[in-house]
Coordinates of C-alpha atoms in Angstrom, one line a residue:
Chain A
M19 CA -2.2 -25.9 -104.0
M20 CA -3.5 -26.9 -100.6
L21 CA -6.1 -29.1 -102.1
T22 CA -3.6 -31.0 -104.2
T23 CA -1.4 -31.5 -101.2
V24 CA -4.1 -32.8 -99.0
L25 CA -5.5 -35.2 -101.6
L26 CA -2.0 -36.5 -102.3
L27 CA -1.3 -37.0 -98.6
L28 CA -4.6 -38.9 -98.1
L29 CA -3.9 -41.2 -101.0
L30 CA -0.4 -42.0 -99.8
A31 CA -1.5 -42.4 -96.2
G32 CA -4.3 -44.6 -97.2
G33 CA -1.9 -46.7 -99.2
S34 CA 0.3 -47.3 -96.1
V35 CA 3.3 -46.0 -98.0
F36 CA 6.7 -45.5 -96.5
V37 CA 7.0 -42.2 -94.7
A38 CA 10.1 -41.2 -96.6
A39 CA 8.4 -41.9 -99.8
V40 CA 5.3 -39.9 -98.8
L41 CA 7.5 -36.8 -98.1
G42 CA 9.5 -37.4 -101.3
V43 CA 6.5 -37.8 -103.5
L44 CA 4.9 -34.8 -101.9
G45 CA 8.0 -32.7 -102.5
T46 CA 8.4 -33.8 -106.1
T47 CA 4.8 -33.3 -107.0
L48 CA 4.6 -29.8 -105.5
A49 CA 7.8 -28.9 -107.3
Q50 CA 6.5 -30.2 -110.6
L51 CA 3.1 -28.5 -110.3
F52 CA 4.0 -25.1 -108.9
S53 CA 7.6 -24.3 -109.7
S54 CA 9.1 -23.2 -113.0
F55 CA 12.4 -24.5 -111.8
P56 CA 13.3 -28.2 -111.9
L57 CA 13.6 -28.4 -108.1
Q58 CA 14.0 -32.2 -108.1
R59 CA 17.5 -31.7 -109.5
A60 CA 18.5 -30.6 -106.1
L61 CA 17.6 -34.0 -104.7
G62 CA 21.1 -35.5 -105.1
E63 CA 22.8 -32.5 -103.5
M64 CA 20.3 -32.5 -100.6
A65 CA 20.7 -36.3 -100.1
W66 CA 24.4 -36.0 -99.9
S67 CA 24.6 -32.8 -97.8
S68 CA 22.2 -34.1 -95.2
S69 CA 23.9 -37.5 -95.1
A70 CA 27.3 -35.9 -94.7
D71 CA 26.2 -33.4 -92.1
F72 CA 28.6 -33.3 -89.1
I73 CA 25.8 -32.4 -86.7
L74 CA 23.8 -35.5 -87.7
V75 CA 26.9 -37.7 -87.2
A76 CA 25.8 -37.7 -83.6
V77 CA 22.8 -39.8 -84.5
P78 CA 24.6 -43.0 -85.4
M79 CA 27.1 -42.3 -82.6
F80 CA 24.5 -42.1 -79.9
I81 CA 22.7 -45.1 -81.3
L82 CA 25.9 -47.1 -81.3
M83 CA 26.7 -45.9 -77.7
G84 CA 23.3 -47.2 -76.5
E85 CA 23.7 -50.5 -78.3
L86 CA 27.2 -51.1 -76.8
L87 CA 25.9 -50.1 -73.4
L88 CA 22.9 -52.4 -73.5
R89 CA 25.3 -55.3 -74.2
S90 CA 27.8 -54.3 -71.6
G91 CA 25.4 -55.5 -68.9
V92 CA 25.8 -52.3 -66.8
T93 CA 22.0 -51.7 -66.8
D94 CA 21.3 -55.1 -65.2
N95 CA 22.1 -54.0 -61.7
M96 CA 21.1 -50.4 -62.1
Y97 CA 17.4 -51.0 -61.4
T98 CA 18.1 -52.8 -58.1
A99 CA 20.6 -50.2 -57.0
L100 CA 18.1 -47.4 -57.6
D101 CA 15.4 -49.4 -55.7
R102 CA 17.6 -49.3 -52.6
W103 CA 17.3 -45.5 -52.6
V104 CA 13.8 -44.8 -53.7
G105 CA 11.9 -48.0 -53.1
H106 CA 10.6 -47.2 -49.6
I107 CA 8.8 -43.9 -50.7
P108 CA 5.1 -44.5 -50.9
G109 CA 4.7 -45.8 -54.5
G110 CA 7.7 -48.1 -54.1
L111 CA 8.8 -49.7 -57.3
M112 CA 7.0 -47.0 -59.3
H113 CA 9.6 -44.5 -58.2
T114 CA 12.2 -46.9 -59.1
N115 CA 10.7 -47.1 -62.6
V116 CA 10.8 -43.4 -63.0
A117 CA 14.3 -43.0 -61.6
A118 CA 15.7 -45.9 -63.6
S119 CA 14.1 -44.5 -66.7
A120 CA 15.8 -41.1 -66.0
V121 CA 19.2 -42.7 -65.5
F122 CA 18.8 -45.0 -68.4
A123 CA 17.7 -42.0 -70.5
A124 CA 21.0 -40.3 -69.6
T125 CA 22.8 -43.1 -71.5
S126 CA 20.3 -43.7 -74.3
G127 CA 18.7 -41.5 -76.9
S128 CA 15.7 -43.7 -77.5
S129 CA 12.4 -43.9 -75.8
I130 CA 11.5 -47.4 -77.1
A131 CA 14.7 -48.8 -75.7
T132 CA 14.2 -47.1 -72.4
A133 CA 10.6 -48.3 -72.0
A134 CA 11.3 -51.8 -73.1
T135 CA 14.5 -52.2 -71.0
I136 CA 12.9 -50.9 -67.8
G137 CA 9.6 -52.7 -68.5
T138 CA 11.4 -56.0 -69.0
I139 CA 13.1 -55.7 -65.6
S140 CA 10.2 -54.3 -63.6
I141 CA 6.9 -55.7 -64.9
P142 CA 7.4 -59.2 -63.4
N143 CA 7.4 -57.5 -60.0
M144 CA 4.1 -55.7 -60.6
D145 CA 1.8 -58.7 -59.8
R146 CA 4.3 -60.3 -57.4
Y147 CA 4.2 -57.4 -55.0
G148 CA 0.6 -56.4 -55.7
Y149 CA 0.8 -53.1 -57.5
K150 CA -2.3 -51.8 -59.3
A151 CA -1.6 -52.3 -63.0
P152 CA -2.6 -48.9 -64.6
L153 CA -0.4 -46.6 -62.6
F154 CA 2.5 -49.0 -62.5
L155 CA 2.5 -49.5 -66.3
G156 CA 2.0 -45.7 -66.7
T157 CA 5.2 -45.0 -64.9
I158 CA 7.1 -47.3 -67.3
A159 CA 5.5 -45.9 -70.5
A160 CA 5.8 -42.3 -69.4
G161 CA 9.2 -42.8 -67.8
G162 CA 10.4 -44.3 -71.0
T163 CA 9.7 -41.1 -72.9
L164 CA 12.3 -39.3 -70.8
G165 CA 14.8 -41.1 -73.1
I166 CA 14.4 -38.4 -75.7
L167 CA 14.3 -35.4 -73.3
I168 CA 17.3 -36.1 -71.0
P169 CA 20.5 -35.8 -73.0
P170 CA 21.9 -37.4 -75.0
S171 CA 18.8 -37.5 -77.2
I172 CA 18.6 -38.4 -80.8
N173 CA 15.5 -36.3 -81.3
M174 CA 17.4 -33.2 -80.0
V175 CA 20.1 -33.8 -82.6
L176 CA 17.4 -34.0 -85.4
Y177 CA 15.7 -30.9 -84.1
G178 CA 19.0 -29.0 -83.9
A179 CA 19.9 -30.0 -87.5
M180 CA 16.5 -29.2 -88.9
S181 CA 16.0 -25.9 -87.1
E182 CA 19.7 -24.8 -87.3
T183 CA 20.1 -24.4 -83.6
S184 CA 23.0 -25.6 -81.5
V185 CA 22.7 -29.2 -80.3
S186 CA 25.1 -28.4 -77.4
E187 CA 22.8 -25.6 -76.2
L188 CA 19.7 -27.8 -76.6
Y189 CA 21.3 -30.5 -74.5
L190 CA 22.1 -28.1 -71.7
A191 CA 18.6 -26.6 -72.0
A192 CA 16.9 -30.0 -71.7
T193 CA 18.9 -31.3 -68.7
I194 CA 17.0 -29.4 -65.9
P195 CA 13.5 -29.8 -67.5
G196 CA 14.3 -33.5 -68.0
L197 CA 15.2 -34.0 -64.3
M198 CA 12.2 -31.9 -63.3
L199 CA 9.8 -33.9 -65.3
A200 CA 11.1 -37.1 -63.7
L201 CA 10.6 -35.5 -60.3
I202 CA 7.1 -34.4 -61.2
F203 CA 6.3 -38.0 -62.2
S204 CA 7.5 -39.1 -58.9
I205 CA 5.6 -36.5 -56.9
Y206 CA 2.4 -37.5 -58.7
V207 CA 3.0 -41.2 -57.9
Y208 CA 3.7 -40.2 -54.2
I209 CA 0.5 -38.1 -54.0
A210 CA -1.6 -40.8 -55.7
C211 CA -0.3 -43.4 -53.3
K212 CA -0.9 -41.2 -50.3
I213 CA -4.5 -40.7 -51.4
D214 CA -5.1 -44.3 -52.3
P215 CA -2.6 -46.6 -50.5
S216 CA -4.0 -49.7 -52.2
L217 CA -2.1 -48.6 -55.4
G218 CA 1.1 -50.1 -54.1
P219 CA 2.5 -51.9 -51.0
K220 CA 4.5 -50.3 -48.2
R221 CA 8.1 -51.3 -47.9
E222 CA 10.8 -50.8 -45.3
P223 CA 13.7 -48.5 -46.3
A224 CA 17.0 -50.3 -47.2
P225 CA 19.8 -49.9 -44.7
W226 CA 22.3 -47.2 -45.5
G227 CA 25.2 -49.6 -45.9
E228 CA 23.3 -51.4 -48.5
R229 CA 22.4 -48.2 -50.2
F230 CA 26.0 -47.0 -50.5
R231 CA 27.2 -50.4 -51.7
A232 CA 24.6 -50.2 -54.4
L233 CA 26.0 -46.9 -55.7
V234 CA 28.8 -48.8 -57.5
H235 CA 26.2 -50.0 -60.0
L236 CA 25.1 -46.4 -60.8
M237 CA 28.6 -45.3 -61.5
P238 CA 28.9 -46.5 -65.1
P239 CA 25.8 -44.7 -66.5
L240 CA 26.6 -41.6 -64.5
M241 CA 30.2 -41.5 -65.6
L242 CA 29.0 -41.8 -69.2
F243 CA 26.5 -39.0 -68.8
M244 CA 29.3 -36.8 -67.3
L245 CA 31.6 -37.7 -70.1
V246 CA 29.1 -36.7 -72.8
V247 CA 27.3 -33.8 -71.2
G248 CA 30.3 -32.7 -69.1
S249 CA 32.5 -32.4 -72.1
I250 CA 29.9 -30.2 -73.8
Y251 CA 29.5 -28.1 -70.7
A252 CA 33.2 -27.7 -70.2
G253 CA 33.5 -26.5 -73.8
L254 CA 35.9 -29.4 -74.7
A255 CA 33.6 -30.9 -77.3
T256 CA 30.7 -30.2 -79.6
A257 CA 27.7 -32.4 -79.3
T258 CA 28.9 -34.6 -82.2
E259 CA 32.3 -34.9 -80.7
A260 CA 30.8 -35.7 -77.3
S261 CA 28.8 -38.5 -79.0
A262 CA 32.0 -40.0 -80.2
L263 CA 33.4 -39.8 -76.7
G264 CA 30.3 -41.6 -75.5
V265 CA 30.9 -44.4 -78.0
V266 CA 34.5 -44.9 -76.8
G267 CA 33.3 -44.7 -73.2
A268 CA 30.7 -47.3 -73.8
L269 CA 33.2 -49.5 -75.6
G270 CA 35.5 -49.1 -72.6
L271 CA 32.8 -50.4 -70.3
V272 CA 32.2 -53.3 -72.6
V273 CA 35.9 -54.2 -72.5
V274 CA 36.2 -53.7 -68.7
R275 CA 33.2 -56.0 -68.2
R276 CA 34.7 -58.6 -70.5
R277 CA 31.7 -58.6 -72.8
L278 CA 33.7 -57.7 -75.9
S279 CA 33.3 -60.3 -78.7
I280 CA 33.0 -60.2 -82.5
D281 CA 29.4 -61.4 -82.3
M282 CA 28.5 -58.7 -79.9
L283 CA 30.1 -56.0 -82.0
M284 CA 28.4 -57.3 -85.2
L285 CA 25.0 -57.2 -83.5
S286 CA 25.7 -53.6 -82.3
F287 CA 26.8 -52.6 -85.8
E288 CA 23.7 -54.1 -87.5
S289 CA 21.3 -52.5 -85.1
T290 CA 23.0 -49.1 -85.2
V291 CA 23.1 -48.9 -89.0
R292 CA 19.5 -50.3 -89.2
T293 CA 18.2 -47.6 -87.0
T294 CA 20.4 -44.9 -88.5
A295 CA 19.2 -45.7 -92.0
M296 CA 15.6 -45.8 -90.8
V297 CA 15.9 -42.3 -89.3
M298 CA 18.0 -40.8 -92.1
I299 CA 15.9 -41.7 -95.0
I300 CA 13.1 -39.7 -93.4
V301 CA 15.4 -36.9 -92.6
I302 CA 16.7 -36.7 -96.2
A303 CA 13.2 -36.7 -97.6
A304 CA 12.1 -34.0 -95.0
F305 CA 15.1 -31.8 -96.0
F306 CA 14.0 -32.1 -99.6
L307 CA 10.4 -31.4 -98.9
N308 CA 11.4 -28.4 -96.8
F309 CA 13.6 -27.1 -99.6
V310 CA 10.6 -27.3 -102.0
L311 CA 8.2 -25.7 -99.5
S312 CA 10.5 -22.8 -98.7
T313 CA 11.4 -22.3 -102.4
L314 CA 7.7 -22.2 -103.2
G315 CA 7.2 -19.7 -100.4
L316 CA 4.9 -21.9 -98.5
T317 CA 6.9 -21.7 -95.3
D318 CA 6.9 -17.9 -95.5
A319 CA 3.2 -17.8 -96.2
A320 CA 2.6 -19.9 -93.1
V321 CA 4.8 -17.6 -91.0
K322 CA 3.0 -14.5 -92.3
W323 CA -0.4 -16.0 -91.9
V324 CA 0.2 -16.8 -88.2
G325 CA 1.8 -13.4 -87.8
K326 CA -1.4 -11.7 -89.1
L327 CA -3.5 -13.3 -86.4
Q328 CA -4.4 -10.7 -83.8
W329 CA -3.7 -13.1 -80.9
S330 CA -1.0 -12.8 -78.3
P331 CA 2.1 -14.9 -78.8
N332 CA 1.2 -17.1 -75.8
T333 CA -2.2 -17.8 -77.2
I334 CA -0.8 -18.9 -80.5
L335 CA 1.9 -20.9 -78.7
L336 CA -0.8 -22.7 -76.6
C337 CA -2.7 -23.5 -79.8
I338 CA 0.4 -25.0 -81.3
V339 CA 1.0 -27.0 -78.2
L340 CA -2.6 -28.4 -78.2
L341 CA -2.4 -29.0 -82.0
Y342 CA 0.7 -31.2 -81.4
I343 CA -0.9 -33.1 -78.6
V344 CA -3.8 -34.0 -80.9
L345 CA -1.5 -34.7 -83.9
G346 CA 0.6 -36.8 -81.6
C347 CA -2.3 -39.2 -81.1
F348 CA -2.3 -40.1 -84.8
V349 CA 1.1 -39.4 -86.3
E350 CA 4.2 -41.5 -85.5
S351 CA 6.5 -39.4 -83.4
L352 CA 9.7 -39.4 -85.4
T353 CA 7.7 -38.4 -88.5
L354 CA 5.9 -35.7 -86.6
M355 CA 9.1 -34.2 -85.4
V356 CA 11.2 -34.3 -88.6
A357 CA 8.4 -33.3 -91.0
T358 CA 7.1 -30.3 -89.1
T359 CA 10.2 -28.8 -87.4
P360 CA 11.1 -26.7 -90.5
I361 CA 7.7 -25.1 -90.6
V362 CA 6.9 -24.6 -86.9
V363 CA 10.3 -23.2 -85.8
P364 CA 10.2 -20.1 -88.1
I365 CA 6.6 -19.4 -86.8
I366 CA 7.8 -19.7 -83.2
Q367 CA 10.8 -17.5 -83.8
N368 CA 8.6 -14.9 -85.5
L369 CA 6.5 -14.8 -82.4
G370 CA 9.6 -13.9 -80.4
F371 CA 10.3 -17.3 -78.7
S372 CA 13.8 -18.8 -78.4
P373 CA 14.2 -21.8 -80.7
I374 CA 16.4 -23.4 -78.0
W375 CA 13.6 -23.1 -75.5
F376 CA 11.0 -24.3 -78.0
G377 CA 13.2 -27.3 -78.7
V378 CA 12.7 -28.5 -75.1
V379 CA 8.9 -27.8 -75.3
F380 CA 8.8 -29.6 -78.7
V381 CA 10.5 -32.7 -77.4
I382 CA 8.1 -32.9 -74.5
L383 CA 5.3 -32.7 -77.0
I384 CA 6.8 -35.5 -78.9
E385 CA 7.0 -37.4 -75.6
T386 CA 3.2 -37.0 -75.2
A387 CA 2.9 -38.4 -78.8
L388 CA 4.6 -41.6 -77.5
I389 CA 1.9 -42.3 -74.9
T390 CA -1.3 -41.0 -76.4
P391 CA -3.7 -43.5 -77.9
P392 CA -4.4 -44.8 -80.5
I393 CA -0.9 -44.5 -82.0
G394 CA 1.5 -44.3 -79.0
M395 CA 4.6 -46.3 -79.5
N396 CA 5.5 -46.6 -75.8
L397 CA 2.0 -47.9 -75.0
F398 CA 2.5 -50.7 -77.4
V399 CA 5.9 -51.4 -76.2
V400 CA 4.8 -51.7 -72.5
Q401 CA 1.8 -53.8 -73.4
S402 CA 4.0 -56.1 -75.5
V403 CA 6.6 -56.5 -72.8
R404 CA 3.8 -57.2 -70.3
K405 CA 2.5 -60.2 -72.4
G406 CA -1.2 -60.2 -71.4
G407 CA -3.7 -58.1 -69.5
A408 CA -5.9 -55.4 -70.9
F409 CA -4.3 -52.8 -73.1
R410 CA -6.7 -50.3 -71.5
D411 CA -4.6 -50.5 -68.3
V412 CA -1.6 -49.1 -70.1
V413 CA -3.6 -46.3 -71.8
I414 CA -5.5 -45.3 -68.6
G415 CA -2.3 -45.4 -66.5
S416 CA -0.4 -43.2 -69.0
L417 CA -3.1 -40.5 -69.4
P418 CA -2.3 -38.7 -66.2
F419 CA 1.3 -38.4 -67.4
V420 CA 0.2 -36.6 -70.5
G421 CA -1.3 -34.1 -68.2
L422 CA 1.9 -33.8 -66.2
M423 CA 3.8 -33.2 -69.4
F424 CA 1.4 -30.5 -70.3
L425 CA 2.0 -29.1 -66.8
M426 CA 5.7 -29.1 -67.5
I427 CA 5.1 -27.2 -70.7
L428 CA 3.1 -24.6 -68.8
L429 CA 5.9 -24.3 -66.3
L430 CA 8.3 -23.8 -69.2
I431 CA 6.1 -21.1 -70.7
A432 CA 5.8 -19.3 -67.3
F433 CA 9.4 -19.7 -66.4
P434 CA 11.5 -20.0 -69.6
S435 CA 14.7 -19.9 -67.6
I436 CA 14.1 -23.4 -66.4
A437 CA 15.4 -24.3 -69.9
L438 CA 17.5 -21.2 -70.7
W439 CA 19.5 -20.8 -67.6
L440 CA 22.0 -23.5 -68.1
P441 CA 22.8 -22.6 -71.7
S442 CA 23.2 -18.9 -70.7
V443 CA 25.7 -19.8 -68.0
F444 CA 27.5 -21.9 -70.6
S445 CA 27.6 -19.1 -73.2
A446 CA 28.5 -16.4 -70.7
R447 CA 31.6 -18.5 -69.8
A448 CA 32.6 -19.5 -73.4
Chain B
M6 CA 29.3 -67.5 -85.8
N7 CA 25.6 -68.3 -86.4
T8 CA 24.2 -65.4 -88.1
S9 CA 20.6 -66.7 -88.4
V10 CA 20.3 -67.0 -84.6
N11 CA 21.7 -63.6 -83.9
S12 CA 19.8 -61.7 -86.5
S13 CA 18.2 -58.4 -85.6
V14 CA 14.9 -59.1 -87.3
A15 CA 15.4 -62.1 -89.5
P16 CA 14.5 -61.4 -93.1
V17 CA 11.5 -63.5 -94.0
P18 CA 12.8 -66.5 -95.9
P19 CA 11.1 -66.7 -99.3
N20 CA 9.2 -69.9 -99.9
N21 CA 10.6 -72.6 -102.1
D22 CA 8.2 -71.8 -104.9
D23 CA 9.4 -68.2 -105.0
G24 CA 12.1 -69.5 -107.3
L25 CA 14.9 -67.4 -108.6
L26 CA 13.5 -64.2 -107.3
G27 CA 13.2 -65.6 -103.8
A28 CA 16.7 -67.0 -103.9
A29 CA 18.0 -63.7 -105.1
L30 CA 16.3 -61.8 -102.3
L31 CA 17.6 -64.2 -99.7
G32 CA 21.2 -63.7 -101.0
A33 CA 20.6 -60.0 -101.2
A34 CA 19.5 -60.0 -97.6
R35 CA 22.8 -61.6 -96.5
V36 CA 24.8 -59.1 -98.5
S37 CA 22.8 -56.3 -96.9
R38 CA 23.5 -57.5 -93.5
W39 CA 27.3 -57.4 -94.2
L40 CA 27.0 -53.9 -95.7
A41 CA 25.3 -52.8 -92.4
R42 CA 28.1 -54.4 -90.4
I43 CA 30.7 -52.6 -92.5
G44 CA 28.9 -49.3 -92.0
G45 CA 28.7 -49.8 -88.3
A46 CA 32.4 -50.7 -88.1
M47 CA 33.2 -47.5 -89.9
M48 CA 31.3 -45.5 -87.4
L49 CA 33.1 -47.2 -84.5
V50 CA 36.5 -46.4 -86.1
C51 CA 35.4 -42.8 -86.6
A52 CA 34.3 -42.5 -83.0
I53 CA 37.8 -43.6 -81.9
L54 CA 39.4 -41.1 -84.3
V55 CA 37.2 -38.3 -83.3
T56 CA 37.9 -39.0 -79.6
L57 CA 41.7 -39.0 -80.3
D58 CA 41.3 -35.7 -82.2
V59 CA 39.3 -34.2 -79.3
V60 CA 42.0 -35.3 -76.8
V61 CA 44.9 -34.1 -79.0
R62 CA 43.2 -30.8 -79.6
A63 CA 42.6 -30.2 -75.9
A64 CA 46.2 -31.0 -75.2
F65 CA 48.1 -29.4 -78.2
K66 CA 45.5 -27.3 -80.0
V67 CA 46.0 -29.2 -83.3
T68 CA 43.8 -31.5 -85.3
Y69 CA 45.6 -34.5 -86.3
F70 CA 43.4 -37.1 -87.9
E71 CA 41.0 -35.0 -89.9
S72 CA 38.4 -37.2 -88.2
F73 CA 35.6 -34.7 -88.5
E74 CA 35.6 -34.7 -92.2
L75 CA 36.2 -38.4 -92.4
S76 CA 33.3 -39.1 -90.0
T77 CA 30.9 -37.2 -92.2
Y78 CA 31.8 -39.4 -95.2
A79 CA 31.6 -42.5 -93.0
F80 CA 28.1 -41.4 -91.9
A81 CA 26.8 -40.9 -95.4
I82 CA 28.2 -44.2 -96.5
A83 CA 26.9 -46.1 -93.4
T84 CA 23.5 -44.6 -94.0
A85 CA 23.5 -45.5 -97.7
L86 CA 24.8 -49.0 -97.0
G87 CA 22.2 -49.4 -94.2
L88 CA 19.1 -48.5 -96.3
S89 CA 18.9 -52.0 -97.8
Y90 CA 19.4 -53.7 -94.4
A91 CA 16.7 -51.6 -92.9
L92 CA 14.4 -52.6 -95.8
V93 CA 15.2 -56.3 -95.5
S94 CA 14.7 -56.2 -91.7
R95 CA 11.6 -54.1 -92.2
A96 CA 12.7 -51.2 -90.1
H97 CA 11.6 -48.4 -92.4
I98 CA 8.5 -46.6 -91.0
R99 CA 5.3 -46.8 -92.9
I100 CA 2.0 -45.0 -92.2
E101 CA 0.0 -47.6 -90.5
V102 CA -3.2 -45.8 -89.4
L103 CA -5.5 -47.4 -92.0
Y104 CA -3.4 -50.4 -92.7
M105 CA -4.1 -52.0 -89.4
L106 CA -7.8 -52.0 -90.1
L107 CA -7.5 -54.1 -93.3
P108 CA -7.7 -57.9 -93.5
A109 CA -4.5 -59.7 -94.5
R110 CA -5.8 -60.3 -98.1
R111 CA -6.2 -56.6 -98.7
R112 CA -3.0 -55.7 -96.9
G113 CA -1.0 -57.7 -99.5
W114 CA -2.2 -55.4 -102.2
V115 CA -1.5 -52.3 -100.1
D116 CA 2.0 -53.7 -99.3
L117 CA 2.5 -54.0 -103.1
F118 CA 1.5 -50.4 -103.6
A119 CA 3.8 -49.2 -100.9
Y120 CA 6.8 -51.1 -102.3
V121 CA 6.1 -49.8 -105.9
V122 CA 6.0 -46.2 -104.6
L123 CA 9.2 -46.9 -102.6
A124 CA 10.9 -48.4 -105.6
V125 CA 10.0 -45.4 -107.8
C126 CA 11.4 -43.0 -105.1
A127 CA 14.6 -45.0 -104.6
L128 CA 15.2 -45.0 -108.4
T129 CA 14.6 -41.2 -108.5
L130 CA 16.9 -40.6 -105.6
L131 CA 19.5 -42.8 -107.3
Y132 CA 19.2 -41.0 -110.6
W133 CA 19.7 -37.5 -109.2
S134 CA 22.4 -38.6 -106.9
A135 CA 24.2 -40.3 -109.8
Q136 CA 23.9 -37.0 -111.7
L137 CA 25.6 -35.2 -108.7
V138 CA 28.4 -37.7 -108.4
L139 CA 29.0 -37.8 -112.2
G140 CA 29.2 -34.0 -112.2
N141 CA 31.7 -34.0 -109.4
Y142 CA 33.7 -36.7 -111.1
Q143 CA 33.8 -34.8 -114.4
S144 CA 34.8 -31.5 -112.7
G145 CA 37.3 -33.3 -110.4
A146 CA 35.7 -31.7 -107.4
R147 CA 37.7 -32.0 -104.2
S148 CA 36.7 -31.5 -100.6
N149 CA 37.0 -28.0 -99.3
S150 CA 39.5 -28.8 -96.6
S151 CA 43.1 -29.7 -95.8
L152 CA 42.5 -33.3 -96.9
S153 CA 41.4 -32.1 -100.3
L154 CA 39.9 -35.5 -101.0
P155 CA 38.4 -36.1 -104.5
L156 CA 34.7 -36.1 -103.6
V157 CA 34.1 -38.9 -106.0
I158 CA 35.7 -41.4 -103.6
P159 CA 33.2 -41.1 -100.7
Q160 CA 30.3 -40.2 -103.0
G161 CA 31.0 -43.2 -105.2
I162 CA 30.7 -45.6 -102.3
W163 CA 27.7 -43.8 -101.1
L164 CA 26.1 -44.1 -104.6
V165 CA 26.8 -47.9 -104.5
G166 CA 24.7 -48.1 -101.3
L167 CA 21.9 -46.1 -102.9
A168 CA 22.0 -48.3 -106.0
W169 CA 21.8 -51.5 -103.9
F170 CA 18.9 -50.1 -102.0
A171 CA 17.1 -49.2 -105.3
L172 CA 17.8 -52.7 -106.6
L173 CA 16.4 -54.3 -103.5
S174 CA 13.3 -52.2 -103.4
V175 CA 12.6 -53.1 -107.1
L176 CA 13.1 -56.8 -106.3
Y177 CA 10.7 -56.7 -103.4
A178 CA 8.1 -54.8 -105.5
L179 CA 8.5 -57.6 -108.1
L180 CA 8.1 -60.3 -105.6
G181 CA 5.0 -58.6 -104.2
L182 CA 3.6 -58.2 -107.7
R183 CA 4.1 -61.8 -108.6
L184 CA 2.5 -63.1 -105.4
C185 CA -0.5 -60.8 -105.8
L186 CA -1.0 -61.7 -109.4
R187 CA -0.8 -65.4 -108.6
G188 CA -3.7 -64.8 -106.2
R189 CA -1.6 -65.0 -103.0
P190 CA -1.8 -61.5 -101.5
E191 CA -1.7 -63.0 -98.0
Q192 CA 1.7 -64.3 -98.7
A193 CA 2.8 -61.0 -100.2
H194 CA 1.7 -59.5 -96.9
R195 CA 3.7 -62.0 -94.9
Q196 CA 6.8 -61.1 -96.8
L197 CA 6.4 -57.4 -97.3
G198 CA 4.2 -56.4 -94.5
V199 CA 5.0 -54.2 -91.5
A200 CA 7.1 -55.9 -88.9
S201 CA 5.1 -56.9 -85.8
L202 CA 5.7 -55.1 -82.6
E203 CA 7.3 -58.2 -81.0
E204 CA 9.9 -58.2 -83.9
E205 CA 10.4 -54.5 -83.5
I206 CA 11.0 -54.7 -79.7
E207 CA 13.3 -57.7 -80.2
A208 CA 15.3 -55.7 -82.7
N209 CA 15.5 -52.7 -80.3
V210 CA 16.2 -54.2 -77.0
T211 CA 16.2 -57.8 -75.9
R212 CA 19.1 -59.1 -77.8
K213 CA 22.3 -59.2 -75.9
S214 CA 25.4 -61.1 -77.0
S215 CA 25.5 -64.6 -75.8
P216 CA 27.9 -64.9 -72.8

């Protein structure tokens, strides 16, 4: 059975086939070959139930929220505003890159959007002020990946739906690690610049008056974050409902800033549905493949096989983490996440780990996939926004951040409460 | 409103000598864009309804608009309606590891293979989904909620989206087949190939509405 699966995968991968089609063909073939039941009959039911899943409704909602926000113009001044606060720390604009990515991530569920938006604003300043390219570009590529960790995150919704864990709890669990990771990035930049001051120029701190005046520009994204995560934390809304609140909040910003137009709405609609369909066709196919795998008993077999290993849970966990870092170099991140969640989560749970906690670890692993060569989407995005220069700069600059993400994972393993404390406060109160 | 300027990723216009098939695909691309807009508008309306429901529930402990059920239907429909637009604007993700190593001539044939597999999958999905909807229609299944909506209404629209997607993937496969058979795999690659990164970023980020 394994041989058939592997051969089929190789053929389809070699043929550069659509990811959803690969998963679908794999599922159907396995069902035909190894099951006496016509499992493909369930395809229609699976397609409908996963398309009409209330948890997944948050996916188009958060995409729409990001699209509206992008066109509201609120992000334009955000970067400058943050620069007033962090620009004088050794490392200068690189801290601004990380901070702006974190704030932008709080209003967007996408890493590509985060990296490209921050990159577009910040890269022209790199040569102008004499920053060394690799580290500077690394902060953008890595900072961008915070988009999927700091809530709202589309990847978290997908993880929640596929592992049957609460998206609300996942969001609460990811908040502190997300902010910590941003802080770790900044600390690294600070230390690097202390050791080698030629990495970036020194700058005078902005006067306090200017700093407080700049806060106005940070209000819209922060308010939106509070609206979405705050309503979840207060128990007023589920994650999906909070996503709808976010859309209405973003729409409100668009109206207040007088950017509302039919053209603008149409563009937002097109983009939203385009991305939603792109994500959902893979999700539908993955649900079907997962259904086939679990019916054939392959998922159970994998769980049992790992359970039989005489290793400690932490050793196995570490192996899984390293495996994902390697896989992340070659497999596109959305596919990696959606296709493997249904198999890896039962294994993790069987080892005694919390699936909520693992959700945070998993998303950080997916973040590393976005900046590891040769297939790291954020590397390409940053290089493309940069328009010229050696691609090597981006890759080399991003590598230390892979190490920092690994460090964050180790911290999470050593102190699971970094992730689990906030959800526990929430559920104790509810 | 100038749609061609504001396009997300402009569908590749077929050459003049693509004939009827090319013209059909260009028309289909326009229709797909409108379907995507309709889907997006439905999501926005649902967002507003859900928000109202959340506010009303917090204040009066009642659910008024049944927005939660409606939004799941809107979501399924928006996804189905969007599949074709994602195809036309080349948003669907393909496995590109080996693809990038091939010269353009070879890529045309590989593109053709990918679209044929996709078309087969889309037709299979359509077939089993049609079976489901037909079954629900014959049994008169209604939603298990206070709305008690006949399921065939949302599922019917959903099925239309899947059918449109299947039709488009077949048309694209045919276009690729014709170009390859006529000895122009490079052109097949231009029209079916994976979107370049610049196009992808443009679609994701840099478009803002004209002031």
